[in-house]
Amino acid sequence: MVAFAIVFPRSATTIFLVPAVAAVGVWLARPQWRAAGLPLNGLLLAVVGFASWSLLSAAWSVAPMASLTKPLFLIAGAAGLTALFEIAKKTEPEILAAMAHGILLGFLGGAALVCFETLTDQAITQWFMNTFGKLREGYDKHLVMKDGVVVRIGDGNINRRATVVTMLIVPAGLMLATIAEARVRRMGFAVLMAVCAIMLMASTHQSSQAAILVGGIAFAMARVSAVWTRRAITIAWCASCLLMVPLVLFLHNANLHKNDAVFNSARHRVVIWNATAEAVKKAPLLGIGADATATLTEIETKAQTASGTVAKDGIYIVTTARHAHNVFLQVWYELGAAGAVLFMMTGLAALGLSMKAPAMAQPFLLAQFAAIAGMIAFSFSIWQLWLQGAIGLGLIVLLLAIAARKQGSETASDRQQRV
């Protein structure tokens, strides 16, 4: 399942949701567990609070169906992760170890494929596209053809593959640290370092590169002091949630979008960010509704085209685009100040919950939090379900690794007590 999610990243939605929903089903099927109820924690309550506000925004959203349906995935995922962790803690260590080995094999195989595709300009995918013509149907706009042969494929799919790999690097590292023998662990970490190096040097997905860098820095800092790293991440998280609008306005006023030293996609993002930040001023408290950006942008674009008033900022069209390419800014635009505060509380709850993890796992948890924050700061929409699935899949692996660690510690403790 892990390998399939990497190779076909849009499947991450289902691949995350299946074990999450199954875990809730297993929990409800056991009378003694059902009677005790699903354990509540601050993170689950915070996610439900943020998602509930998103659902409520359907009342004033220009895309009410999207505002009603997309947040439900967050609630289902949070409940599933909670149930899965509780079940994993009750599962035999041998079963957890077998699952861990399967996950690691799936990740390493999928990551190797993505690295090869990155270095060869998607040679394998090109071969499949040229050998089986049916696969090209629906992908015309992503293909460059010459004499009926695919000579290049757009970066969209390889970027999504890179995203799934990035969200699994740190969890795979914790799996290795938890269940592998010393020799296997050293080999595994060497492979992880090679994957990171290839992604950083050759990937076309700058958001994944940013996530790997931020996550790596957080991991190195946490190895020195988890307490001070958590404090630094907390400050950065709160600032990102509350101050993103003035920050992007500052970047635009500094003419970063006209600086040739900055790569093109970053300059374009500055224009999109600025247009979105200016639009936040129209509904600063409530926002326009969850996942309503694309619908409202389409309405405004049609009106501008019909009236011939399409505005440009340098070489870029001034637009909010289908989404802000910055989740912190997107939350402000779609859910207003109230949504930004609730989103901030969700992150703070996650950081607080990480303090309860075993000491050896905390650097990995803080690194994963930083990697997720780095990814969502520059990339996809918060409501793209495959992205939520990719993040959730990484969290499943983290939770299974922590459960295996706890099981191993308890088993060792029991053995010592018997001796």
Short mmCIF file of C-alpha atoms in Angstrom, two decimals:
data_model
loop_
_atom_site.label_atom_id
_atom_site.label_comp_id
_atom_site.label_asym_id
_atom_site.label_seq_id
_atom_site.Cartn_x
_atom_site.Cartn_y
_atom_site.Cartn_z
CA MET A 1 0.00 0.00 0.00
CA VAL A 2 2.86 2.37 0.82
CA ALA A 3 4.60 1.61 -2.47
CA PHE A 4 1.32 2.04 -4.38
CA ALA A 5 0.71 5.44 -2.76
CA ILE A 6 4.15 6.59 -3.91
CA VAL A 7 3.83 5.32 -7.48
CA PHE A 8 0.21 6.52 -7.82
CA PRO A 9 0.09 9.49 -5.41
CA ARG A 10 -3.57 10.33 -6.00
CA SER A 11 -4.38 6.96 -4.43
CA ALA A 12 -2.99 8.23 -1.11
CA THR A 13 -6.50 9.44 -0.28
CA THR A 14 -7.90 5.91 -0.25
CA ILE A 15 -4.76 4.23 1.07
CA PHE A 16 -4.84 6.48 4.14
CA LEU A 17 -8.58 6.35 4.64
CA VAL A 18 -8.90 2.55 4.46
CA PRO A 19 -6.76 1.74 7.54
CA ALA A 20 -8.09 4.83 9.36
CA VAL A 21 -11.74 3.84 8.91
CA ALA A 22 -10.90 0.17 9.51
CA ALA A 23 -9.31 1.10 12.84
CA VAL A 24 -12.48 2.91 13.92
CA GLY A 25 -14.51 -0.14 12.84
CA VAL A 26 -12.29 -2.50 14.83
CA TRP A 27 -12.59 -0.23 17.86
CA LEU A 28 -16.38 -0.15 17.64
CA ALA A 29 -16.55 -3.93 17.09
CA ARG A 30 -15.00 -4.67 20.49
CA PRO A 31 -17.70 -4.21 23.20
CA GLN A 32 -15.20 -3.41 25.95
CA TRP A 33 -13.42 -0.81 23.81
CA ARG A 34 -16.68 0.66 22.51
CA ALA A 35 -17.97 1.03 26.04
CA ALA A 36 -14.84 2.91 27.10
CA GLY A 37 -15.17 5.24 24.13
CA LEU A 38 -12.46 6.55 21.80
CA PRO A 39 -9.74 8.24 23.91
CA LEU A 40 -9.87 12.00 23.50
CA ASN A 41 -6.77 14.15 23.29
CA GLY A 42 -6.09 17.79 22.60
CA LEU A 43 -5.10 17.18 18.99
CA LEU A 44 -8.28 15.27 18.13
CA LEU A 45 -10.40 17.99 19.72
CA ALA A 46 -8.44 20.72 17.92
CA VAL A 47 -8.82 19.02 14.52
CA VAL A 48 -12.55 18.56 15.11
CA GLY A 49 -12.83 22.23 16.12
CA PHE A 50 -11.01 23.44 12.99
CA ALA A 51 -12.99 21.09 10.73
CA SER A 52 -16.28 22.11 12.37
CA TRP A 53 -15.58 25.79 11.67
CA SER A 54 -14.76 24.81 8.08
CA LEU A 55 -18.10 23.00 7.83
CA LEU A 56 -19.91 26.00 9.26
CA SER A 57 -18.36 28.21 6.58
CA ALA A 58 -20.63 26.50 4.04
CA ALA A 59 -23.33 28.92 5.27
CA TRP A 60 -21.61 31.83 3.47
CA SER A 61 -19.41 29.97 0.97
CA VAL A 62 -19.71 30.38 -2.80
CA ALA A 63 -18.94 26.62 -3.00
CA PRO A 64 -21.13 25.21 -0.20
CA MET A 65 -20.84 21.54 -1.24
CA ALA A 66 -17.03 21.67 -1.17
CA SER A 67 -17.15 23.46 2.19
CA LEU A 68 -19.43 20.76 3.55
CA THR A 69 -17.63 17.66 2.27
CA LYS A 70 -13.87 18.34 2.36
CA PRO A 71 -13.56 18.95 6.15
CA LEU A 72 -15.24 15.59 6.87
CA PHE A 73 -12.08 13.86 5.64
CA LEU A 74 -10.09 15.63 8.36
CA ILE A 75 -12.45 14.44 11.07
CA ALA A 76 -12.49 10.86 9.79
CA GLY A 77 -8.71 10.84 9.50
CA ALA A 78 -8.13 12.22 13.01
CA ALA A 79 -10.55 9.71 14.56
CA GLY A 80 -8.94 6.88 12.58
CA LEU A 81 -5.41 7.82 13.64
CA THR A 82 -6.49 7.93 17.28
CA ALA A 83 -8.13 4.50 17.09
CA LEU A 84 -5.24 3.02 15.12
CA PHE A 85 -2.67 4.12 17.71
CA GLU A 86 -4.72 2.67 20.57
CA ILE A 87 -5.12 -0.63 18.71
CA ALA A 88 -1.41 -0.72 17.82
CA LYS A 89 -0.51 -0.39 21.50
CA LYS A 90 -2.52 -3.58 22.15
CA THR A 91 -1.00 -5.48 19.22
CA GLU A 92 1.68 -8.15 19.61
CA PRO A 93 5.25 -6.87 19.01
CA GLU A 94 5.85 -9.56 16.37
CA ILE A 95 2.93 -8.30 14.28
CA LEU A 96 4.09 -4.69 14.59
CA ALA A 97 7.61 -5.71 13.56
CA ALA A 98 6.26 -7.55 10.50
CA MET A 99 4.21 -4.49 9.54
CA ALA A 100 7.26 -2.28 10.00
CA HIS A 101 9.39 -4.42 7.70
CA GLY A 102 6.66 -4.36 5.05
CA ILE A 103 6.32 -0.59 5.30
CA LEU A 104 10.08 -0.11 5.01
CA LEU A 105 10.30 -2.38 1.96
CA GLY A 106 7.40 -0.54 0.33
CA PHE A 107 8.91 2.86 1.08
CA LEU A 108 12.42 1.99 -0.09
CA GLY A 109 11.11 0.44 -3.31
CA GLY A 110 8.83 3.40 -4.03
CA ALA A 111 11.53 5.95 -3.14
CA ALA A 112 14.05 4.19 -5.39
CA LEU A 113 11.59 4.42 -8.28
CA VAL A 114 10.96 8.13 -7.67
CA CYS A 115 14.70 8.83 -7.49
CA PHE A 116 15.30 6.93 -10.75
CA GLU A 117 12.43 8.76 -12.45
CA THR A 118 13.78 12.08 -11.17
CA LEU A 119 17.27 11.42 -12.52
CA THR A 120 16.06 10.08 -15.90
CA ASP A 121 13.30 12.59 -16.66
CA GLN A 122 10.61 9.97 -15.94
CA ALA A 123 12.03 7.36 -18.32
CA ILE A 124 9.88 4.51 -16.98
CA THR A 125 6.67 6.51 -17.20
CA GLN A 126 7.58 7.63 -20.73
CA TRP A 127 8.13 3.99 -21.73
CA PHE A 128 4.71 2.99 -20.38
CA MET A 129 3.06 5.97 -22.10
CA ASN A 130 4.65 5.08 -25.44
CA THR A 131 4.08 1.32 -25.13
CA PHE A 132 0.48 1.50 -23.95
CA GLY A 133 -1.16 4.38 -25.78
CA LYS A 134 -4.34 4.14 -23.71
CA LEU A 135 -2.41 5.49 -20.73
CA ARG A 136 -2.06 8.84 -22.53
CA GLU A 137 -5.81 9.46 -22.50
CA GLY A 138 -6.63 12.44 -20.31
CA TYR A 139 -2.95 13.41 -19.97
CA ASP A 140 -2.61 15.34 -23.24
CA LYS A 141 -1.88 18.68 -21.59
CA HIS A 142 0.94 17.09 -19.53
CA LEU A 143 2.72 15.46 -22.49
CA VAL A 144 5.18 16.80 -25.05
CA MET A 145 4.83 14.78 -28.27
CA LYS A 146 7.11 14.48 -31.29
CA ASP A 147 6.12 12.35 -34.26
CA GLY A 148 3.54 10.55 -32.14
CA VAL A 149 6.08 9.72 -29.41
CA VAL A 150 6.09 11.08 -25.85
CA VAL A 151 9.41 12.88 -25.39
CA ARG A 152 8.64 14.63 -22.11
CA ILE A 153 6.08 14.45 -19.32
CA GLY A 154 5.05 17.42 -17.22
CA ASP A 155 6.28 17.68 -13.65
CA GLY A 156 2.85 17.37 -12.02
CA ASN A 157 2.89 13.63 -11.31
CA ILE A 158 6.57 13.36 -10.34
CA ASN A 159 6.05 16.30 -7.97
CA ARG A 160 3.16 14.51 -6.31
CA ARG A 161 5.29 11.37 -6.03
CA ALA A 162 8.05 13.45 -4.45
CA THR A 163 5.53 14.83 -1.94
CA VAL A 164 4.49 11.35 -0.77
CA VAL A 165 8.13 10.26 -0.46
CA THR A 166 8.97 13.42 1.50
CA MET A 167 6.12 12.81 3.95
CA LEU A 168 7.46 9.28 4.58
CA ILE A 169 11.21 9.95 4.99
CA VAL A 170 11.14 10.84 8.70
CA PRO A 171 8.58 8.13 9.62
CA ALA A 172 10.73 5.55 7.81
CA GLY A 173 13.71 6.79 9.81
CA LEU A 174 11.85 6.25 13.08
CA MET A 175 10.82 2.78 11.90
CA LEU A 176 14.47 1.95 11.27
CA ALA A 177 15.57 3.32 14.63
CA THR A 178 12.85 1.34 16.39
CA ILE A 179 12.86 -2.14 14.90
CA ALA A 180 16.03 -2.68 12.87
CA GLU A 181 19.25 -4.36 13.95
CA ALA A 182 22.30 -2.11 14.10
CA ARG A 183 23.72 -3.24 10.74
CA VAL A 184 20.36 -2.96 8.96
CA ARG A 185 19.75 0.38 10.63
CA ARG A 186 23.04 1.81 9.33
CA MET A 187 22.29 0.59 5.81
CA GLY A 188 18.75 1.94 6.00
CA PHE A 189 19.86 5.37 7.12
CA ALA A 190 22.46 5.45 4.35
CA VAL A 191 19.67 4.80 1.82
CA LEU A 192 17.53 7.52 3.42
CA MET A 193 20.41 9.99 3.14
CA ALA A 194 20.85 9.06 -0.54
CA VAL A 195 17.13 9.62 -1.18
CA CYS A 196 17.31 13.04 0.52
CA ALA A 197 20.43 13.99 -1.47
CA ILE A 198 18.84 13.07 -4.80
CA MET A 199 15.62 14.87 -3.92
CA LEU A 200 17.51 17.99 -2.87
CA MET A 201 19.80 18.10 -5.89
CA ALA A 202 17.62 16.81 -8.72
CA SER A 203 13.92 17.12 -7.85
CA THR A 204 11.78 19.63 -9.71
CA HIS A 205 9.55 20.01 -6.66
CA GLN A 206 10.98 22.88 -4.63
CA SER A 207 8.33 22.43 -1.91
CA SER A 208 9.60 18.93 -1.17
CA GLN A 209 13.14 20.26 -1.10
CA ALA A 210 12.09 22.94 1.40
CA ALA A 211 10.32 20.34 3.55
CA ILE A 212 13.39 18.07 3.60
CA LEU A 213 15.68 20.96 4.53
CA VAL A 214 13.41 22.29 7.28
CA GLY A 215 12.78 18.79 8.63
CA GLY A 216 16.50 17.99 8.59
CA ILE A 217 17.38 21.17 10.47
CA ALA A 218 14.67 20.48 13.06
CA PHE A 219 15.93 16.90 13.53
CA ALA A 220 19.54 18.05 14.03
CA MET A 221 18.43 20.71 16.54
CA ALA A 222 16.19 18.26 18.42
CA ARG A 223 19.05 15.79 18.78
CA VAL A 224 20.80 18.52 20.77
CA SER A 225 17.73 19.79 22.67
CA ALA A 226 14.16 18.67 21.99
CA VAL A 227 12.84 21.25 24.46
CA TRP A 228 14.39 24.28 22.76
CA THR A 229 13.61 22.91 19.29
CA ARG A 230 9.94 22.56 20.25
CA ARG A 231 9.96 26.14 21.53
CA ALA A 232 11.52 27.44 18.30
CA ILE A 233 9.03 25.49 16.18
CA THR A 234 6.16 26.78 18.33
CA ILE A 235 7.20 30.40 17.76
CA ALA A 236 7.64 29.83 14.01
CA TRP A 237 4.27 28.06 13.78
CA CYS A 238 2.37 30.81 15.61
CA ALA A 239 4.06 33.49 13.51
CA SER A 240 3.21 31.64 10.29
CA CYS A 241 -0.44 31.24 11.30
CA LEU A 242 -0.98 34.80 12.52
CA LEU A 243 1.42 36.96 10.51
CA MET A 244 1.38 35.40 7.03
CA VAL A 245 -0.76 38.16 5.48
CA PRO A 246 1.55 41.07 6.38
CA LEU A 247 4.58 38.93 5.54
CA VAL A 248 3.51 38.26 1.95
CA LEU A 249 2.49 41.89 1.50
CA PHE A 250 6.00 42.84 2.61
CA LEU A 251 7.58 40.41 0.13
CA HIS A 252 5.55 41.92 -2.70
CA ASN A 253 6.32 45.49 -1.67
CA ALA A 254 10.00 44.51 -1.67
CA ASN A 255 9.55 43.61 -5.39
CA LEU A 256 10.66 40.04 -4.87
CA HIS A 257 8.48 39.05 -7.83
CA LYS A 258 10.65 41.24 -10.07
CA ASN A 259 13.99 39.92 -8.81
CA ASP A 260 15.62 37.81 -11.54
CA ALA A 261 17.79 36.09 -8.92
CA VAL A 262 14.63 34.31 -7.65
CA PHE A 263 13.43 31.33 -9.67
CA ASN A 264 10.30 31.81 -11.76
CA SER A 265 7.82 29.72 -9.75
CA ALA A 266 8.77 31.58 -6.56
CA ARG A 267 8.27 34.97 -8.25
CA HIS A 268 4.88 33.80 -9.54
CA ARG A 269 3.90 32.66 -6.05
CA VAL A 270 4.65 36.11 -4.65
CA VAL A 271 2.11 37.58 -7.09
CA ILE A 272 -0.50 34.94 -6.19
CA TRP A 273 0.20 35.40 -2.49
CA ASN A 274 -0.15 39.16 -2.75
CA ALA A 275 -3.45 38.90 -4.64
CA THR A 276 -4.74 36.50 -1.99
CA ALA A 277 -3.54 38.68 0.88
CA GLU A 278 -5.30 41.70 -0.65
CA ALA A 279 -8.46 39.61 -1.01
CA VAL A 280 -8.29 38.63 2.69
CA LYS A 281 -9.17 42.24 3.53
CA LYS A 282 -12.65 41.74 2.04
CA ALA A 283 -13.63 39.09 4.64
CA PRO A 284 -10.99 39.15 7.38
CA LEU A 285 -13.06 37.53 10.14
CA LEU A 286 -15.06 34.76 8.44
CA GLY A 287 -13.33 34.23 5.08
CA ILE A 288 -15.00 33.14 1.84
CA GLY A 289 -15.65 29.51 2.83
CA ALA A 290 -13.60 26.32 2.95
CA ASP A 291 -12.25 25.23 -0.46
CA ALA A 292 -14.05 28.12 -2.16
CA THR A 293 -10.95 29.77 -3.68
CA ALA A 294 -11.08 27.95 -7.02
CA THR A 295 -14.80 28.66 -7.52
CA LEU A 296 -14.49 32.35 -6.64
CA THR A 297 -11.37 32.74 -8.79
CA GLU A 298 -13.18 31.21 -11.76
CA ILE A 299 -16.12 33.60 -11.31
CA GLU A 300 -13.85 36.64 -11.05
CA THR A 301 -11.67 35.55 -13.99
CA LYS A 302 -14.70 35.15 -16.27
CA ALA A 303 -15.96 38.59 -15.26
CA GLN A 304 -12.55 40.19 -15.90
CA THR A 305 -12.19 38.48 -19.27
CA ALA A 306 -15.66 39.55 -20.34
CA SER A 307 -14.97 43.17 -19.37
CA GLY A 308 -11.42 43.19 -20.72
CA THR A 309 -9.96 44.26 -17.37
CA VAL A 310 -7.45 41.47 -16.75
CA ALA A 311 -4.76 42.96 -14.49
CA LYS A 312 -1.07 42.11 -14.70
CA ASP A 313 1.77 42.50 -12.23
CA GLY A 314 4.88 42.49 -14.38
CA ILE A 315 4.64 39.37 -16.56
CA TYR A 316 2.15 37.63 -14.24
CA ILE A 317 -1.65 37.86 -14.22
CA VAL A 318 -2.96 39.11 -10.89
CA THR A 319 -5.10 36.27 -9.55
CA THR A 320 -5.74 34.23 -6.43
CA ALA A 321 -5.39 31.09 -8.62
CA ARG A 322 -7.08 27.80 -7.77
CA HIS A 323 -5.46 27.97 -4.33
CA ALA A 324 -2.93 30.17 -2.60
CA HIS A 325 0.03 27.73 -2.77
CA ASN A 326 0.42 28.55 0.92
CA VAL A 327 -1.88 26.86 3.42
CA PHE A 328 -1.39 29.51 6.10
CA LEU A 329 -2.53 32.19 3.67
CA GLN A 330 -5.28 29.95 2.29
CA VAL A 331 -6.73 29.47 5.79
CA TRP A 332 -6.84 33.25 6.27
CA TYR A 333 -8.55 33.75 2.91
CA GLU A 334 -11.09 30.94 3.21
CA LEU A 335 -11.72 30.78 6.97
CA GLY A 336 -10.72 34.21 8.23
CA ALA A 337 -9.09 35.14 11.51
CA ALA A 338 -11.19 32.59 13.40
CA GLY A 339 -9.96 29.79 11.13
CA ALA A 340 -6.34 30.97 11.45
CA VAL A 341 -6.55 30.82 15.25
CA LEU A 342 -8.15 27.35 15.19
CA PHE A 343 -5.51 26.14 12.71
CA MET A 344 -2.79 27.50 15.01
CA MET A 345 -4.35 25.67 17.97
CA THR A 346 -4.28 22.42 15.97
CA GLY A 347 -0.53 22.73 15.48
CA LEU A 348 0.04 23.66 19.11
CA ALA A 349 -1.98 20.61 20.20
CA ALA A 350 0.20 18.39 18.00
CA LEU A 351 3.37 19.86 19.49
CA GLY A 352 1.99 19.38 22.99
CA LEU A 353 1.09 15.76 22.27
CA SER A 354 4.60 15.08 20.96
CA MET A 355 5.95 15.72 24.46
CA LYS A 356 4.30 12.47 25.63
CA ALA A 357 6.21 10.35 23.11
CA PRO A 358 9.34 8.36 24.09
CA ALA A 359 12.44 10.55 24.27
CA MET A 360 14.13 8.81 21.31
CA ALA A 361 11.07 9.48 19.12
CA GLN A 362 10.75 13.19 19.84
CA PRO A 363 13.40 14.40 17.34
CA PHE A 364 11.58 12.45 14.63
CA LEU A 365 8.17 13.88 15.61
CA LEU A 366 9.50 17.44 15.65
CA ALA A 367 11.23 16.87 12.30
CA GLN A 368 8.00 15.54 10.79
CA PHE A 369 6.03 18.53 12.10
CA ALA A 370 8.60 20.90 10.59
CA ALA A 371 8.59 18.99 7.28
CA ILE A 372 4.79 19.18 7.05
CA ALA A 373 4.88 22.91 7.85
CA GLY A 374 7.56 23.43 5.19
CA MET A 375 5.52 21.52 2.63
CA ILE A 376 2.23 23.35 3.20
CA ALA A 377 3.92 26.75 3.25
CA PHE A 378 4.73 26.60 -0.47
CA SER A 379 2.70 23.91 -2.15
CA PHE A 380 -0.74 22.40 -2.56
CA SER A 381 -4.20 23.23 -1.22
CA ILE A 382 -5.09 22.09 2.28
CA TRP A 383 -8.26 20.54 0.85
CA GLN A 384 -6.55 18.34 -1.74
CA LEU A 385 -7.47 14.96 -0.30
CA TRP A 386 -4.46 13.14 -1.75
CA LEU A 387 -2.19 15.60 0.15
CA GLN A 388 -4.11 15.00 3.36
CA GLY A 389 -3.75 11.28 2.63
CA ALA A 390 0.01 11.58 2.10
CA ILE A 391 0.43 13.46 5.39
CA GLY A 392 -1.88 10.99 7.15
CA LEU A 393 0.04 8.01 5.76
CA GLY A 394 3.24 9.43 7.22
CA LEU A 395 1.50 9.86 10.58
CA ILE A 396 0.29 6.24 10.49
CA VAL A 397 3.87 5.06 10.05
CA LEU A 398 5.05 7.33 12.89
CA LEU A 399 2.35 6.05 15.23
CA LEU A 400 3.07 2.40 14.40
CA ALA A 401 6.77 3.00 15.05
CA ILE A 402 6.03 4.63 18.43
CA ALA A 403 3.67 1.78 19.35
CA ALA A 404 6.38 -0.75 18.42
CA ARG A 405 8.87 1.18 20.54
CA LYS A 406 6.51 1.19 23.53
CA GLN A 407 5.79 -2.50 23.08
CA GLY A 408 9.50 -3.24 22.91
CA SER A 409 10.18 -1.18 26.03
CA GLU A 410 7.37 -2.86 27.95
CA THR A 411 8.55 -6.31 26.87
CA ALA A 412 12.10 -5.55 28.00
CA SER A 413 10.75 -4.21 31.30
CA ASP A 414 8.68 -7.35 31.82
CA ARG A 415 11.70 -9.54 31.14
CA GLN A 416 13.80 -7.56 33.61
CA GLN A 417 11.07 -7.86 36.25
CA ARG A 418 10.83 -11.62 35.75
CA VAL A 419 14.61 -11.95 36.12
#
